[in-house]
PDB file of C-alpha atoms in Angstrom:
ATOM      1  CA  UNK A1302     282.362  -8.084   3.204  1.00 54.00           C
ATOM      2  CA  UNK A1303     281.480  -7.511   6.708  1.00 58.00           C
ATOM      3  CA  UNK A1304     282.119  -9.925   9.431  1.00 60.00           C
ATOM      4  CA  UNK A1305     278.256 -11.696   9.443  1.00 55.00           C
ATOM      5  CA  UNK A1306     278.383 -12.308   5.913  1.00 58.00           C
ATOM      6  CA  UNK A1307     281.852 -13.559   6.260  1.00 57.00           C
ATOM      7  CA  UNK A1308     280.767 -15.920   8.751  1.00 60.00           C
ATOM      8  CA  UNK A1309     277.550 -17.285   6.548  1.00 54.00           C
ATOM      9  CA  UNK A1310     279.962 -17.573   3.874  1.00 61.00           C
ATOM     10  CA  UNK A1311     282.278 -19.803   5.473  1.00 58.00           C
ATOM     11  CA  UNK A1312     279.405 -21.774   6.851  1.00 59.00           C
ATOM     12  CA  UNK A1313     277.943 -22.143   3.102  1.00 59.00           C
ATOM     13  CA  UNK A1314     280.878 -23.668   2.217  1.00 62.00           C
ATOM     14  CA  UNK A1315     281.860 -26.203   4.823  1.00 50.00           C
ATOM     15  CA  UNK A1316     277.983 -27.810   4.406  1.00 54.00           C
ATOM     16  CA  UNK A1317     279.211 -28.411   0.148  1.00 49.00           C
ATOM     17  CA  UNK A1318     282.146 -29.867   1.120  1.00 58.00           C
ATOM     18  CA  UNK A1319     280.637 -31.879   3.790  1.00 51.00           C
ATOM     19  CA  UNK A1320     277.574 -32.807   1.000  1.00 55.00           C
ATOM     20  CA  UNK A1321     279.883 -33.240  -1.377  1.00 59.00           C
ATOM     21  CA  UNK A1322     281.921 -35.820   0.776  1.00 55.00           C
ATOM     22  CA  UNK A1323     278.849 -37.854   1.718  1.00 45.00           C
ATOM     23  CA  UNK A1324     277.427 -38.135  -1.785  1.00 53.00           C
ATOM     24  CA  UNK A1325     280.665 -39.999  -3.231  1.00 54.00           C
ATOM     25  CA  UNK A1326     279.866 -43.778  -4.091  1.00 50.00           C
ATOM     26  CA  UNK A1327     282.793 -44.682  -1.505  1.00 49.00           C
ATOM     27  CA  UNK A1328     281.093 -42.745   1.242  1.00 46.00           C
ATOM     28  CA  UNK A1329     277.362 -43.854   0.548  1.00 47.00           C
ATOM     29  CA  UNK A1330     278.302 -47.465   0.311  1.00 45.00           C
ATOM     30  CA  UNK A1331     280.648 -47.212   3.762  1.00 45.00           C
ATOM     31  CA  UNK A1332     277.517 -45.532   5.362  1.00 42.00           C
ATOM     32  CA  UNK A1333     275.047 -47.705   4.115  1.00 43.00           C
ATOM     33  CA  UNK A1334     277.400 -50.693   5.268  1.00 45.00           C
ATOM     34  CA  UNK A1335     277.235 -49.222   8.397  1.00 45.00           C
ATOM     35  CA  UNK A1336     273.530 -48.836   8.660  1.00 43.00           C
ATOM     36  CA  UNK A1337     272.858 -52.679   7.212  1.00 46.00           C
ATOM     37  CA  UNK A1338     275.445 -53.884  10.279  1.00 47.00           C
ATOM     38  CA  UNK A1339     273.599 -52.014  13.189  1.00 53.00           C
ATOM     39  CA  UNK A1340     269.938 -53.184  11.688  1.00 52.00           C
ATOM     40  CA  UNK A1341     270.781 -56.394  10.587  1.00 50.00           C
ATOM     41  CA  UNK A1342     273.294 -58.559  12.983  1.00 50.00           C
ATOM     42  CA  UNK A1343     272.811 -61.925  11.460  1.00 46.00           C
ATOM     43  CA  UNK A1344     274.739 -60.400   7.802  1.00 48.00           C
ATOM     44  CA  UNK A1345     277.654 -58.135   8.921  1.00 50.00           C
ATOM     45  CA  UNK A1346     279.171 -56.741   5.925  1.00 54.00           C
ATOM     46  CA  UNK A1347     283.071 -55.961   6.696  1.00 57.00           C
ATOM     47  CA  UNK A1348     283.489 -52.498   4.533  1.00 58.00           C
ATOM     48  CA  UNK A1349     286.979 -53.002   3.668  1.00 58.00           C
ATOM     49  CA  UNK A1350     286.306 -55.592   1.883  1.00 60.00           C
ATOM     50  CA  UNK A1351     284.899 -53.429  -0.979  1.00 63.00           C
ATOM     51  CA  UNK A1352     287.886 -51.122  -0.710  1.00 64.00           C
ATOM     52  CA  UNK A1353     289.637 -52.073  -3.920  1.00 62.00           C
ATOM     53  CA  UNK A1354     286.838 -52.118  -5.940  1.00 66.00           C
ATOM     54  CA  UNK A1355     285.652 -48.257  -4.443  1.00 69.00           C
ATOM     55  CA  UNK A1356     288.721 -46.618  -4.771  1.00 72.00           C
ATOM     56  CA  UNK A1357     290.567 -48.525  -7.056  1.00 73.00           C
ATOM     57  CA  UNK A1358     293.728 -49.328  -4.788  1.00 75.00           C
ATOM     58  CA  UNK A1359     295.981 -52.616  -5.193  1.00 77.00           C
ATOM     59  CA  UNK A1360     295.081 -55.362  -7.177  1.00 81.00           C
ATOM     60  CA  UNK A1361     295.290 -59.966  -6.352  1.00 85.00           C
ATOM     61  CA  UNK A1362     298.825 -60.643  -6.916  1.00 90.00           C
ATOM     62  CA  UNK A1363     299.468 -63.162  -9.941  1.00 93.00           C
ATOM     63  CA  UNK A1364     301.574 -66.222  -9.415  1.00 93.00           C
ATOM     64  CA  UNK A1365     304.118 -64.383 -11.635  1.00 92.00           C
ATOM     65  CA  UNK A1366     304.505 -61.467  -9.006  1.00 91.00           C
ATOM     66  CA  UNK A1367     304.540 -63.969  -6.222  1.00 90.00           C
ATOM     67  CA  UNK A1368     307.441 -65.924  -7.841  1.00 87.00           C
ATOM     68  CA  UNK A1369     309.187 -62.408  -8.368  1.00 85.00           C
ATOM     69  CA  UNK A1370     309.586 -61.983  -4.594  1.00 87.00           C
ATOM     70  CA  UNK A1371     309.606 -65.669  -3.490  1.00 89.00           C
ATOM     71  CA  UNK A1372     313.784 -65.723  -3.958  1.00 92.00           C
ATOM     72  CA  UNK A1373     314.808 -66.980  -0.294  1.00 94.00           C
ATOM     73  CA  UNK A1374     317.418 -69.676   0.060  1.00 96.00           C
ATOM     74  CA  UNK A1375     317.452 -71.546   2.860  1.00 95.00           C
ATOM     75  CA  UNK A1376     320.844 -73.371   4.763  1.00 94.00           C
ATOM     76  CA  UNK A1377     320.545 -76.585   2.613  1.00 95.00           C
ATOM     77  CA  UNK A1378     320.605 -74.798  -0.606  1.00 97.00           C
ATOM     78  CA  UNK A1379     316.901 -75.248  -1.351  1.00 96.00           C
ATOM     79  CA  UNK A1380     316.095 -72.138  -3.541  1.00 95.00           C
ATOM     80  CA  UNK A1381     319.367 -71.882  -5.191  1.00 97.00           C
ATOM     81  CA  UNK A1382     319.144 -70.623  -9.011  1.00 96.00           C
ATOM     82  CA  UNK A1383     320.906 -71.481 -11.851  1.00 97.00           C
ATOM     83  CA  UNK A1384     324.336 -70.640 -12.391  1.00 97.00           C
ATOM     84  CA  UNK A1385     327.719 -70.570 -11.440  1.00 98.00           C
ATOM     85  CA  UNK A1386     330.369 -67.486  -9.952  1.00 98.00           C
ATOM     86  CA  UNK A1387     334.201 -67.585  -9.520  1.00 98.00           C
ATOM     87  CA  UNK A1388     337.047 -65.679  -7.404  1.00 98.00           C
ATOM     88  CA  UNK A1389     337.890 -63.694 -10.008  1.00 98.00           C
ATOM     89  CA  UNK A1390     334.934 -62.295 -11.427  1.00 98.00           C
ATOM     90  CA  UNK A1391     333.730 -61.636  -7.641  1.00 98.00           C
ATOM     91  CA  UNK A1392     336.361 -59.852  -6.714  1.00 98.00           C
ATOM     92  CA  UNK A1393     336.240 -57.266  -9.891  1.00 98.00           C
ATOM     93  CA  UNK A1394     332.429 -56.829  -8.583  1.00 97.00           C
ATOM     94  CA  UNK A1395     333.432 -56.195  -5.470  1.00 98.00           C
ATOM     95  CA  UNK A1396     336.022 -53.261  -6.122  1.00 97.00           C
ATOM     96  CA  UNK A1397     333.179 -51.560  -8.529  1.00 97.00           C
ATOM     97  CA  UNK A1398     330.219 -52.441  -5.943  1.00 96.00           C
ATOM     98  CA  UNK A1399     331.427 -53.129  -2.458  1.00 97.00           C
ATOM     99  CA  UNK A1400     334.838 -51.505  -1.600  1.00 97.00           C
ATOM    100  CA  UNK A1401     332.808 -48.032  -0.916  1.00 96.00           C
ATOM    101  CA  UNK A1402     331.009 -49.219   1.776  1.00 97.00           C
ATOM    102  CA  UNK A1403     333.203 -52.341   3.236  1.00 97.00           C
ATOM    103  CA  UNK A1404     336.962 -51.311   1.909  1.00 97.00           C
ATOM    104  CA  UNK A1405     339.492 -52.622  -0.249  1.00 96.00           C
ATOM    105  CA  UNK A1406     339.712 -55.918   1.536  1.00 95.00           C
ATOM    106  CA  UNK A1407     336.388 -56.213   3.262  1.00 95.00           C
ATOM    107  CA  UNK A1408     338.191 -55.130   6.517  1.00 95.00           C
ATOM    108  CA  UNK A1409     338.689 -51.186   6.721  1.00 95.00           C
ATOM    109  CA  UNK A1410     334.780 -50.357   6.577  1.00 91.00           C
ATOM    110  CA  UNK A1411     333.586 -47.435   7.298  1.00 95.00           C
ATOM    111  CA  UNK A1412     330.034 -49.913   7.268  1.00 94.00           C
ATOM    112  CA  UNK A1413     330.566 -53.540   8.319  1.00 94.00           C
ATOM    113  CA  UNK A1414     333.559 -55.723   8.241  1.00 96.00           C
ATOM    114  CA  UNK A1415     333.359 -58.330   6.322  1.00 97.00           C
ATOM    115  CA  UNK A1416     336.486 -60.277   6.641  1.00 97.00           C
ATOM    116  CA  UNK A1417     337.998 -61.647   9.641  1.00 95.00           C
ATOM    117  CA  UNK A1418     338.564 -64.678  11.321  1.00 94.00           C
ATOM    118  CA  UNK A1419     338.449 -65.858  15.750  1.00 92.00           C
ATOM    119  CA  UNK A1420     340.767 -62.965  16.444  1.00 93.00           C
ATOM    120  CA  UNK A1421     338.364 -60.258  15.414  1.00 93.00           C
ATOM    121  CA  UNK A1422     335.836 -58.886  17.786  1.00 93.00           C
ATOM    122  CA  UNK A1423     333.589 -57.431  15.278  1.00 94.00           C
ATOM    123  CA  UNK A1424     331.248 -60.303  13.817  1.00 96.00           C
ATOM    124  CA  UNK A1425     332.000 -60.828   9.945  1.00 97.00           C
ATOM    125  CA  UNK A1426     331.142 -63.745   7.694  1.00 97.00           C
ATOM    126  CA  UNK A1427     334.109 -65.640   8.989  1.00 96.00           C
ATOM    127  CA  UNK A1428     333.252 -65.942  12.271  1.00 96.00           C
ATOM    128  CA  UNK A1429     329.913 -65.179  12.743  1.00 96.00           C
ATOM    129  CA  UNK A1430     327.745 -66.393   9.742  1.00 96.00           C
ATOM    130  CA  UNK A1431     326.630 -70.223  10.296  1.00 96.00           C
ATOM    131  CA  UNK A1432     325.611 -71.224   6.902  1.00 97.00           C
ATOM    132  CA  UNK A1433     326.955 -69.903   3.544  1.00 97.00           C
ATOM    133  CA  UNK A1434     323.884 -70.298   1.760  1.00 98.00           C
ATOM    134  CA  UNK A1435     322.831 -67.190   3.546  1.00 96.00           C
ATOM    135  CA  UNK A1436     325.697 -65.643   2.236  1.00 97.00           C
ATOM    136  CA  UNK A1437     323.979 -65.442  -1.561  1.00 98.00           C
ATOM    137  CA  UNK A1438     320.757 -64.780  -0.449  1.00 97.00           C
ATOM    138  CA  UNK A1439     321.299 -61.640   1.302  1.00 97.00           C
ATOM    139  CA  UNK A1440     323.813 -60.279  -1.265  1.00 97.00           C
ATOM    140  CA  UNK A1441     320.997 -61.169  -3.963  1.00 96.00           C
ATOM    141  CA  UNK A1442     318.389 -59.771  -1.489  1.00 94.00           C
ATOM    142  CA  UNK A1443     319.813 -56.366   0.118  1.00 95.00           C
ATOM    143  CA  UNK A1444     322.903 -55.604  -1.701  1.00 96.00           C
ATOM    144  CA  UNK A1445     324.378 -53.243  -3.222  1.00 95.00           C
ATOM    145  CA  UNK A1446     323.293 -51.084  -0.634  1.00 93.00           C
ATOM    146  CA  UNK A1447     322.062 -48.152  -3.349  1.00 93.00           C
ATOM    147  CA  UNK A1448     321.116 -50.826  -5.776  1.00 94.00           C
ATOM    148  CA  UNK A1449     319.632 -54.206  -3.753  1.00 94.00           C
ATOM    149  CA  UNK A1450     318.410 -56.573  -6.228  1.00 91.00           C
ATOM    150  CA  UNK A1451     320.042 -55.304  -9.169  1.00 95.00           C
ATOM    151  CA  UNK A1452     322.598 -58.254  -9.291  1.00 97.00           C
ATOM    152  CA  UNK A1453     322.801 -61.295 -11.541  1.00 97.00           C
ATOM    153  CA  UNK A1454     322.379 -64.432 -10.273  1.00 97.00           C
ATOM    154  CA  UNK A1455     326.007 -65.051 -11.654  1.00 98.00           C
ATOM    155  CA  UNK A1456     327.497 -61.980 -10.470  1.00 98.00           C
ATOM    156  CA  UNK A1457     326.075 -62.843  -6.669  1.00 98.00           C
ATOM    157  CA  UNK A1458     328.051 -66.508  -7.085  1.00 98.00           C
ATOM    158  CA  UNK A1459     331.255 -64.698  -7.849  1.00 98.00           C
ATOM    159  CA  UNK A1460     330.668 -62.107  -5.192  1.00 98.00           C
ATOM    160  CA  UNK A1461     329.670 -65.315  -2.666  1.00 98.00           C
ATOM    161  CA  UNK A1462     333.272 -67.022  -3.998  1.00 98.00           C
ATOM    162  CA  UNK A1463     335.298 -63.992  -3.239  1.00 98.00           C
ATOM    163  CA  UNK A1464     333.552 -63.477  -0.063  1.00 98.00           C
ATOM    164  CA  UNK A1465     334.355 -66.810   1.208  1.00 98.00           C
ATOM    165  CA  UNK A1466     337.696 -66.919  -0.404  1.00 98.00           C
ATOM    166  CA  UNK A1467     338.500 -63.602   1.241  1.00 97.00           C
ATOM    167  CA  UNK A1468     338.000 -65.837   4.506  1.00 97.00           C
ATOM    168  CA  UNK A1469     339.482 -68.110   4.106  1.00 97.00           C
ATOM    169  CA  UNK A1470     336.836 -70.803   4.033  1.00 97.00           C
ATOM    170  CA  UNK A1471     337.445 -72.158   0.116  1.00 97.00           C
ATOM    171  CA  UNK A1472     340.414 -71.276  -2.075  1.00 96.00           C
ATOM    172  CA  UNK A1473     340.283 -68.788  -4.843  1.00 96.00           C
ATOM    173  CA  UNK A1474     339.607 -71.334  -7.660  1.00 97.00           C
ATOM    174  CA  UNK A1475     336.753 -73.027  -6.191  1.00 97.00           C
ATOM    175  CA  UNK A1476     333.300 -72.342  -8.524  1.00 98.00           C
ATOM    176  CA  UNK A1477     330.168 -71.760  -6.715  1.00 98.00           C
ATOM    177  CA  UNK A1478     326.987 -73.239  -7.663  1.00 98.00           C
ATOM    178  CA  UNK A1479     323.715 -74.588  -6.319  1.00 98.00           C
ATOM    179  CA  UNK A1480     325.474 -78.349  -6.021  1.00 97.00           C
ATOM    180  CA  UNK A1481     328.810 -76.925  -4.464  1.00 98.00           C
ATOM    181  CA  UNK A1482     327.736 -73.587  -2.154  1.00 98.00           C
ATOM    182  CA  UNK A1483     325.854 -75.736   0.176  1.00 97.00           C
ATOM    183  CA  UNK A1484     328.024 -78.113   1.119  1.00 97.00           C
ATOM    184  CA  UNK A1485     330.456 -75.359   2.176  1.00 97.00           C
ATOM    185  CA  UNK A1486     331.312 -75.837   6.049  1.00 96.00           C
ATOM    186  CA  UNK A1487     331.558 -72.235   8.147  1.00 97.00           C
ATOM    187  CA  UNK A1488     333.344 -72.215  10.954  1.00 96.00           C
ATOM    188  CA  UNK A1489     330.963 -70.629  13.243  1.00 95.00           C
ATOM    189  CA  UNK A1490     328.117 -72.992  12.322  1.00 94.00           C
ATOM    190  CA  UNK A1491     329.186 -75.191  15.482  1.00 93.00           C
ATOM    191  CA  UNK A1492     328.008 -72.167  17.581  1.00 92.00           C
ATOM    192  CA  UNK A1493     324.859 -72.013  16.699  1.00 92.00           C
ATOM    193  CA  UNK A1494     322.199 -74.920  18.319  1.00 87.00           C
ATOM    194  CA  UNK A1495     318.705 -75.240  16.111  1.00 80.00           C
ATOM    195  CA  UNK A1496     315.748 -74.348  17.389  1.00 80.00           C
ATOM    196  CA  UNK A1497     313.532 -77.637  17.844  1.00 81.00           C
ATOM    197  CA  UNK A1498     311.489 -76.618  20.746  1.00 81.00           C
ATOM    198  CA  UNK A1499     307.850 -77.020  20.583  1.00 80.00           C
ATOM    199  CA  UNK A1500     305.938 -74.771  22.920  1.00 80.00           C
ATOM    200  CA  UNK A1501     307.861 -73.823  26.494  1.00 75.00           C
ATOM    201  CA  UNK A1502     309.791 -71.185  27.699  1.00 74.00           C
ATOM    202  CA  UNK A1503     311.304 -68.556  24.731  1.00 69.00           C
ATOM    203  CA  UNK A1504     314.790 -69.003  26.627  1.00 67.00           C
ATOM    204  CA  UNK A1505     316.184 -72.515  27.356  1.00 62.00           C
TER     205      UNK A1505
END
C-alpha cells in the first residue's frame, strides 16, 4: 500500500466513524435539541433531561431505596432502630472486628484511638465525641472499615456498650437501646456550643 492510498484510507475511515457517531438516536436527538434551542428561544429544551431514557443510565429511586440509605441518627436519638446490645456481646465483636485496626483495648492503634479519657492528647470517644448517639450511627454507617454496613443493628448496640464501657462513661452491664443510648451524658458534650446563628459572620 503506498503512502497516498494509505492516507485516503485512513481518511475513509474516520468520515464512517464520524457518520456512524452522528446517526445514533442519542446523537440526532442532542443535535436536533440543539438546533430547536438556537431557532426557537421561547421552548429551550435542556438535553440532559432525555439522558436516561437515550442511553439507558440510572433509574427514579423508589421509596424502598430511599429508606435503605436514610439510616442517620441524630443527638436525641431520633432514628434509632429496634433493638438492644450489651458489654459482653460488644466486646467479643470487637476482638473479631475492631482490635486489627484500633488494638486490644481500643488504645494501641496503629489507626485511631479509641479509648482515653482528659489525660490523652489524641481525641477518642471519651473526650472528644459530644453525643453518644453518634457513636451507633457511625459504627452502623462506616465500620468495619473492610466491611461498613455489614453490622446488625444488635451487634452495633453491643459494640456502642463496650465502646462506652471501655470509657468509662456507663458500666459494663448497662443495655443499650433506643430509650437508654440517648440519654447517655459524654463528657466532652459541655465543649461543644450549638450552632443557632442565623445569617452573620461564619466565625463568632
Amino acid at each position: 500500500m503506498s503512502k497516498y492510498t494509505y492516507i485516503v484510507f485512513v481518511a475513509s475511515l474516520c468520515l464512517c466513524l464520524v457518520h456512524w457517531a452522528c446517526s445514533r438516536p442519542g446523537v440526532q436527538a442532542a443535535v436536533h435539541t440543539a438546533v430547536s434551542t438556537e431557532s426557537a428561544k421561547d421552548s429551550v429544551i435542556i438535553d440532559s433531561v432525555r439522558w436516561p431514557e437515550s442511553f439507558s443510565l440510572g433509574h427514579v429511586a423508589t421509596e424502598a431505596e430511599i429508606q435503605a440509605w436514610d439510616i442517620d441518627v441524630r443527638p436525641d436519638g431520633k432514628g434509632l432502630p429496634a433493638g438492644s446490645g450489651n458489654f459482653v456481646d460488644g466486646q467479643q465483636l470487637y476482638a473479631a472486628k475492631c482490635a486489627v485496626c484500633h488494638g486490644k483495648t481500643g488504645k494501641e492503634g496503629p489507626n485511631n484511638q479509641l479509648v482515653g479519657g482528659a489525660d490523652v492528647k489524641e481525641k477518642t470517644i471519651g473526650n472528644y465525641w459530644p453525643y453518644s448517639t453518634t457513636l451507633f450511627d457511625y459504627i452502623r454507617r462506616a465500620m468495619p472499615f473492610n466491611q461498613p454496613g455489614s453490622l446488625s443493628d444488635k451487634e452495633v448496640y453491643s459494640l456502642t456498650a463496650f465502646l462506652l464501657a471501655a470509657n468509662r462513661i456507663i458500666d459494663s452491664t448497662t443495655v443499650l437501646n433506643a430509650e437508654t443510648l440517648p440519654k447517655i451524658q459524654m463528657p466532652a458534650q459541655k465543649y461543644f456550643v450549638p450552632d443557632d446563628r442565623r445569617g452573620g459572620p461564619e466565625v463568632r
